[in-house]
Amino acid sequence: MQLGLTGKTALICASTSGLGRATARALAEEGVNVVVTGRSAERAKEVAGELPGAVGVGCDLVADGGAERLLTAAREAVGDLDILVLNGPGPAPGPARATDTAGVAQAIATLVTPQEILVRGTLPAMVDKGWGRILSISSTSVQAPLPNLSLSNLGRAALAGYLKTLAAEVAAQGVTVNSLLPGRIATPRARQIDEAAAQRTGRPLDQIEAASKATIPAGRYGEPDEFGAAAAFLCSTQAAYITGTALRCDGGMVPTL
């Protein structure tokens, strides 16, 4: 399938590793001029150097003015953006009964505020051109909240609600807005989670991984490139009639329709 993305421009948040990096790679291979971002400018430039037509920009997205600085740098590098991929780490784990006002504010500041600034800054050019793609790399927690991740559940659900509302408002202008929900993907982050569980429970790492895989009908963790391919499709010209959706990439793990 020809995705029709050659010559498009894209900003991929948190794309120096994991799912963001896989998405940047998939889009770059389709001819997109990608802006790779991360807190380390050196690392962002290193990853960008591995991709055709990519540039690296260092920026702390959650710092004061970070989202605005990132938008300015991205435009200077590739011009107006055709594709915006939202991504980033969530807040610390913890139960819902232990949340407080400061924690809730931090969840919003991490998972909602900078994303809204990026969307607001890129949307006008997309609407003017009659073509744009906004994609959030989110979590299956927006459909099935995860235990002990109350602040992450809160923030990601809030962003998903905002994006769903936005999708209906801009669909007629040729702009799609979707979320891609990863399950267990074989990234360094997944490895860290398994290692932490092994240390916490005193069980061998291979037992932790086996137990996790047993909850996935596919019987394995997903590959980052599989996730990247799904992201590239949702950003493609071919996906023009798909908007306001939350697509799971989870091997069948989440037991909901």
mmCIF file of N, CA and C in Angstrom, residues 9-12 33 35 37 55 57 67-81 118 122:
data_model
loop_
_atom_site.group_PDB
_atom_site.id
_atom_site.type_symbol
_atom_site.label_atom_id
_atom_site.label_comp_id
_atom_site.label_asym_id
_atom_site.label_seq_id
_atom_site.Cartn_x
_atom_site.Cartn_y
_atom_site.Cartn_z
ATOM 1 N N THR A 9 5.774 16.537 6.586
ATOM 2 C CA THR A 9 6.616 16.877 7.731
ATOM 3 C C THR A 9 5.954 16.378 9.009
ATOM 4 N N ALA A 10 6.774 15.972 9.971
ATOM 5 C CA ALA A 10 6.222 15.411 11.205
ATOM 6 C C ALA A 10 7.088 15.753 12.405
ATOM 7 N N LEU A 11 6.440 16.056 13.499
ATOM 8 C CA LEU A 11 7.086 16.206 14.799
ATOM 9 C C LEU A 11 6.680 15.018 15.651
ATOM 10 N N ILE A 12 7.668 14.239 16.096
ATOM 11 C CA ILE A 12 7.405 13.056 16.913
ATOM 12 C C ILE A 12 7.964 13.315 18.307
ATOM 13 N N ASN A 33 9.646 13.932 6.376
ATOM 14 C CA ASN A 33 10.730 14.699 6.985
ATOM 15 C C ASN A 33 10.424 14.824 8.481
ATOM 16 N N VAL A 35 11.029 15.276 12.603
ATOM 17 C CA VAL A 35 11.752 15.940 13.689
ATOM 18 C C VAL A 35 11.761 14.993 14.877
ATOM 19 N N THR A 37 12.704 14.180 18.707
ATOM 20 C CA THR A 37 12.849 15.007 19.902
ATOM 21 C C THR A 37 13.128 14.167 21.134
ATOM 22 N N VAL A 55 15.777 15.320 11.400
ATOM 23 C CA VAL A 55 16.598 16.249 12.182
ATOM 24 C C VAL A 55 16.292 16.007 13.655
ATOM 25 N N VAL A 57 16.083 17.464 17.633
ATOM 26 C CA VAL A 57 15.899 18.670 18.439
ATOM 27 C C VAL A 57 15.786 18.264 19.901
ATOM 28 N N ALA A 67 6.956 23.376 25.312
ATOM 29 C CA ALA A 67 6.171 23.055 24.122
ATOM 30 C C ALA A 67 6.302 24.155 23.070
ATOM 31 N N GLU A 68 6.278 25.396 23.517
ATOM 32 C CA GLU A 68 6.412 26.512 22.567
ATOM 33 C C GLU A 68 7.783 26.512 21.902
ATOM 34 N N ARG A 69 8.828 26.246 22.687
ATOM 35 C CA ARG A 69 10.179 26.201 22.106
ATOM 36 C C ARG A 69 10.314 25.061 21.113
ATOM 37 N N LEU A 70 9.693 23.940 21.414
ATOM 38 C CA LEU A 70 9.760 22.797 20.510
ATOM 39 C C LEU A 70 9.071 23.104 19.190
ATOM 40 N N LEU A 71 7.924 23.744 19.247
ATOM 41 C CA LEU A 71 7.221 24.115 18.020
ATOM 42 C C LEU A 71 8.064 25.053 17.159
ATOM 43 N N THR A 72 8.682 26.024 17.791
ATOM 44 C CA THR A 72 9.525 26.968 17.055
ATOM 45 C C THR A 72 10.688 26.246 16.386
ATOM 46 N N ALA A 73 11.348 25.367 17.126
ATOM 47 C CA ALA A 73 12.491 24.643 16.577
ATOM 48 C C ALA A 73 12.068 23.719 15.440
ATOM 49 N N ALA A 74 10.913 23.070 15.598
ATOM 50 C CA ALA A 74 10.432 22.157 14.555
ATOM 51 C C ALA A 74 10.116 22.917 13.268
ATOM 52 N N ARG A 75 9.461 24.052 13.402
ATOM 53 C CA ARG A 75 9.137 24.845 12.205
ATOM 54 C C ARG A 75 10.392 25.359 11.525
ATOM 55 N N GLU A 76 11.371 25.749 12.315
ATOM 56 C CA GLU A 76 12.626 26.214 11.726
ATOM 57 C C GLU A 76 13.321 25.096 10.966
ATOM 58 N N ALA A 77 13.121 23.864 11.414
ATOM 59 C CA ALA A 77 13.804 22.722 10.806
ATOM 60 C C ALA A 77 13.098 22.210 9.559
ATOM 61 N N VAL A 78 11.754 22.114 9.595
ATOM 62 C CA VAL A 78 11.040 21.470 8.477
ATOM 63 C C VAL A 78 9.867 22.270 7.949
ATOM 64 N N GLY A 79 9.577 23.434 8.515
ATOM 65 C CA GLY A 79 8.427 24.210 8.076
ATOM 66 C C GLY A 79 7.165 23.808 8.832
ATOM 67 N N ASP A 80 6.009 24.209 8.304
ATOM 68 C CA ASP A 80 4.740 23.853 8.947
ATOM 69 C C ASP A 80 4.594 22.337 9.022
ATOM 70 N N LEU A 81 3.954 21.887 10.090
ATOM 71 C CA LEU A 81 3.846 20.451 10.336
ATOM 72 C C LEU A 81 2.582 19.875 9.718
ATOM 73 N N LEU A 118 0.852 21.984 21.906
ATOM 74 C CA LEU A 118 1.360 21.528 20.611
ATOM 75 C C LEU A 118 0.239 21.430 19.586
ATOM 76 N N THR A 122 -0.104 23.685 16.062
ATOM 77 C CA THR A 122 0.045 23.069 14.737
ATOM 78 C C THR A 122 -1.248 23.025 13.940
#
